[in-house]
């Protein structure tokens, strides 16, 4: 071997061997070499792995929920410590999920809209409104009140839920009572409010009738969630009380809004006799929404597709959790307390109070002829008190119409109607919902909803068996002939 001057010859030394580089290596030899290489690599990384494993075991022993179970009779302090363990569950997990969801929603809005979603913009104001409504609605539940903090989409969702929850048998049984409950209290309250507003507030008769229809409309956005809560917990379902009130509430709204439109058209002679084209009879929307959902649910029950009905009902319940905060949050944003006139507050409350007294009396007697007990009739009368949605929607229409037609002499009447509508919302919505939620569990009889559903299923099966027997009988007769 030749060497260059100044260069030290390197010793050959052992050459690194690679897997499968030897001649004659079989597949078994190659697999064995791979296993040896894996074991060597694992041995080299074993100290790091064992350290991480020990740290994880230590943290799990301190913060793990499974390693730190609650004692049999835990104290409040022990419960609080257990709630802080990992993984987060219960209320703590719900709080963390809610906070992260709100933050994620804000991040998505900023990433999509940029500066339009930053503080000071309308989008940010809506986000704050949504967060405040959800948070306030949660804390309101501790007072046993419905979380009504939260317009059109939300009302659609709750009416779909109501339509799916209507009991066809109870509705067929109470059909005449539904008509009486929908028409009689609304018309009587309109009449009483018209007379009271004419003598107390100085409104002309035509404007008094208009105010009467504004006051008389019940709010399905307040009544329906309360009754659905009671229905889900089995209160009053044995006699179909939730179905009775929910069905009558939609008809009551149609009657009040239609009457308001007719009277508005008479008050402004330039409008048509059937009401302002601006309204376009919006009361038919809630009724159609409720009717379509009821017909769909009736068809699914008729076809024995109860699983589909349950799936749709659960989906609408999830949608309601999302849209619920928007409903009364947006209605509350329309209530302008600064527009309340001190001169009309007292007379307005008196007009409202007189109308509500007659409304409750008529509602109590409207359900006579049914198998309801006196205390259950009293609950129906109390459930007929809450008002908000219709008043927020049409309360300012008369004033806006007077301004559009440049009739300044009529603006004062429209202002009175708006102020009384605001009073109706502020007084009846919270008090009415509170009365329904507080008296419902105490007055109504509780029945297990699962037993009722099983009874309905048995009834459906018996009907199917009867139909099969009839078909077999007709088939035998036809074969004999």
PDB file of N, CA and C in Angstrom, residues 34 272 282:
ATOM      1  N   UNK A  34     -33.275  -6.923  12.631  1.00  0.00           N
ATOM      2  CA  UNK A  34     -34.216  -5.819  12.874  1.00  0.00           C
ATOM      3  C   UNK A  34     -34.665  -5.794  14.328  1.00  0.00           C
ATOM      4  N   UNK A 272    -106.191  49.168   3.238  1.00  0.00           N
ATOM      5  CA  UNK A 272    -107.274  48.289   2.860  1.00  0.00           C
ATOM      6  C   UNK A 272    -108.080  47.862   4.062  1.00  0.00           C
ATOM      7  N   UNK A 282     -99.070  38.382   9.322  1.00  0.00           N
ATOM      8  CA  UNK A 282     -97.970  37.538   9.794  1.00  0.00           C
ATOM      9  C   UNK A 282     -98.392  36.486  10.801  1.00  0.00           C
TER      10      UNK A 282
END
